[in-house]
Amino acid sequence: MSEKVKILIVEDYSTTQELYEEALGVLYELVMVSTLAEAKNALAQDDFQIAIVDGHLPDGTGYDLAESLSSKMKVVMGSGSETPSVAPVGYEIVDKLKAIKIAKLWSAEDR
């Protein structure tokens, strides 16, 4: 039996965390954190294939986490904000999602 793909979810809103758990928890191994500090700690402790990162967190933005992410990791950035996002140097916004679509999350594994 193959190991489940491990996903780091960085999301401070508990309702959205519950949605991720319900939608993805059966198929993937999820590690859920609420802040950038917790995310950096999780990244130091474990390897992840995918990261789903909220754009706005209590202690910074999802882009603040970018330097801690492996270049081999697939990253999905989500945000409930209507404010236009500006990507940091070396990164590109491919698709800004107001509400994350589960199909887009699944396709991130295949890229």
Short mmCIF file of C-alpha atoms in Angstrom, two decimals:
data_model
loop_
_atom_site.label_atom_id
_atom_site.label_comp_id
_atom_site.label_asym_id
_atom_site.label_seq_id
_atom_site.Cartn_x
_atom_site.Cartn_y
_atom_site.Cartn_z
CA MET A 1 0.00 0.00 0.00
CA SER A 2 1.41 3.40 -0.97
CA GLU A 3 1.66 6.24 1.50
CA LYS A 4 -0.86 9.05 1.30
CA VAL A 5 0.29 12.36 -0.11
CA LYS A 6 1.04 14.67 2.82
CA ILE A 7 -0.48 18.16 2.67
CA LEU A 8 0.38 21.09 4.92
CA ILE A 9 -2.66 23.33 5.33
CA VAL A 10 -1.96 26.81 6.70
CA GLU A 11 -5.36 28.30 7.51
CA ASP A 12 -6.47 30.38 10.50
CA TYR A 13 -10.22 30.15 9.96
CA SER A 14 -11.64 27.08 11.73
CA THR A 15 -14.62 26.67 9.39
CA THR A 16 -12.30 26.51 6.38
CA GLN A 17 -10.08 24.03 8.23
CA GLU A 18 -13.13 21.82 8.75
CA LEU A 19 -13.99 22.05 5.04
CA TYR A 20 -10.47 20.98 4.07
CA GLU A 21 -10.64 18.08 6.52
CA GLU A 22 -14.00 16.93 5.18
CA ALA A 23 -13.04 17.28 1.52
CA LEU A 24 -9.46 16.00 1.63
CA GLY A 25 -8.97 14.06 4.86
CA VAL A 26 -9.91 10.66 3.45
CA LEU A 27 -7.59 10.89 0.45
CA TYR A 28 -4.62 12.72 1.92
CA GLU A 29 -2.66 12.97 5.15
CA LEU A 30 -3.33 16.48 6.42
CA VAL A 31 -1.34 18.59 8.85
CA MET A 32 -3.34 21.65 9.84
CA VAL A 33 -1.76 24.79 11.31
CA SER A 34 -3.09 28.32 11.90
CA THR A 35 -0.05 30.63 11.77
CA LEU A 36 3.18 31.16 9.85
CA ALA A 37 5.18 30.23 12.95
CA GLU A 38 3.34 26.90 13.24
CA ALA A 39 3.82 26.30 9.51
CA LYS A 40 7.57 26.89 9.71
CA ASN A 41 7.77 24.50 12.65
CA ALA A 42 5.82 21.83 10.74
CA LEU A 43 8.07 22.27 7.68
CA ALA A 44 11.15 21.81 9.87
CA GLN A 45 9.71 18.59 11.32
CA ASP A 46 8.29 16.87 8.22
CA ASP A 47 8.25 16.65 4.43
CA PHE A 48 5.14 17.68 2.50
CA GLN A 49 4.25 17.24 -1.17
CA ILE A 50 1.60 19.98 -1.23
CA ALA A 51 0.99 23.15 0.79
CA ILE A 52 -2.35 24.95 0.86
CA VAL A 53 -1.70 28.40 2.28
CA ASP A 54 -4.12 31.15 3.23
CA GLY A 55 -3.00 34.50 1.87
CA HIS A 56 -3.74 36.40 5.07
CA LEU A 57 -2.71 34.98 8.45
CA PRO A 58 -2.48 36.46 11.97
CA ASP A 59 1.31 36.72 11.82
CA GLY A 60 1.87 37.60 8.16
CA THR A 61 0.93 36.59 4.63
CA GLY A 62 1.16 33.30 2.82
CA TYR A 63 3.94 34.78 0.72
CA ASP A 64 6.00 35.27 3.87
CA LEU A 65 6.14 31.48 4.02
CA ALA A 66 7.48 31.14 0.46
CA GLU A 67 11.17 31.04 1.40
CA SER A 68 10.50 28.08 3.72
CA LEU A 69 8.79 25.99 1.04
CA SER A 70 10.65 23.39 -1.00
CA SER A 71 10.89 24.13 -4.71
CA LYS A 72 9.57 20.59 -5.30
CA MET A 73 6.43 21.27 -3.26
CA LYS A 74 3.19 22.16 -5.03
CA VAL A 75 1.63 25.27 -3.50
CA VAL A 76 -1.99 26.42 -3.65
CA MET A 77 -2.57 29.93 -2.33
CA GLY A 78 -6.09 30.75 -1.20
CA SER A 79 -7.63 33.92 0.11
CA GLY A 80 -11.05 35.29 0.88
CA SER A 81 -9.78 38.78 0.12
CA GLU A 82 -10.96 40.83 -2.82
CA THR A 83 -7.71 42.80 -2.63
CA PRO A 84 -5.41 42.13 -5.59
CA SER A 85 -2.42 39.98 -4.65
CA VAL A 86 1.13 40.87 -5.56
CA ALA A 87 3.49 37.93 -5.90
CA PRO A 88 6.98 38.17 -4.43
CA VAL A 89 9.99 38.20 -6.78
CA GLY A 90 10.49 34.75 -8.30
CA TYR A 91 6.83 33.71 -7.89
CA GLU A 92 3.85 34.03 -10.16
CA ILE A 93 0.15 34.18 -9.40
CA VAL A 94 -1.40 31.62 -11.71
CA ASP A 95 -4.97 31.81 -10.44
CA LYS A 96 -6.44 33.82 -7.58
CA LEU A 97 -9.19 31.91 -5.88
CA LYS A 98 -11.90 33.66 -3.88
CA ALA A 99 -13.30 30.28 -2.89
CA ILE A 100 -10.95 27.37 -3.38
CA LYS A 101 -12.35 24.72 -5.69
CA ILE A 102 -11.64 21.17 -4.58
CA ALA A 103 -10.91 20.07 -8.17
CA LYS A 104 -8.08 22.64 -8.31
CA LEU A 105 -6.62 21.16 -5.12
CA TRP A 106 -6.68 17.65 -6.55
CA SER A 107 -5.09 18.82 -9.80
CA ALA A 108 -2.22 20.40 -7.84
CA GLU A 109 -1.05 16.89 -6.99
CA ASP A 110 -0.82 16.01 -10.69
CA ARG A 111 1.23 19.04 -11.78
#
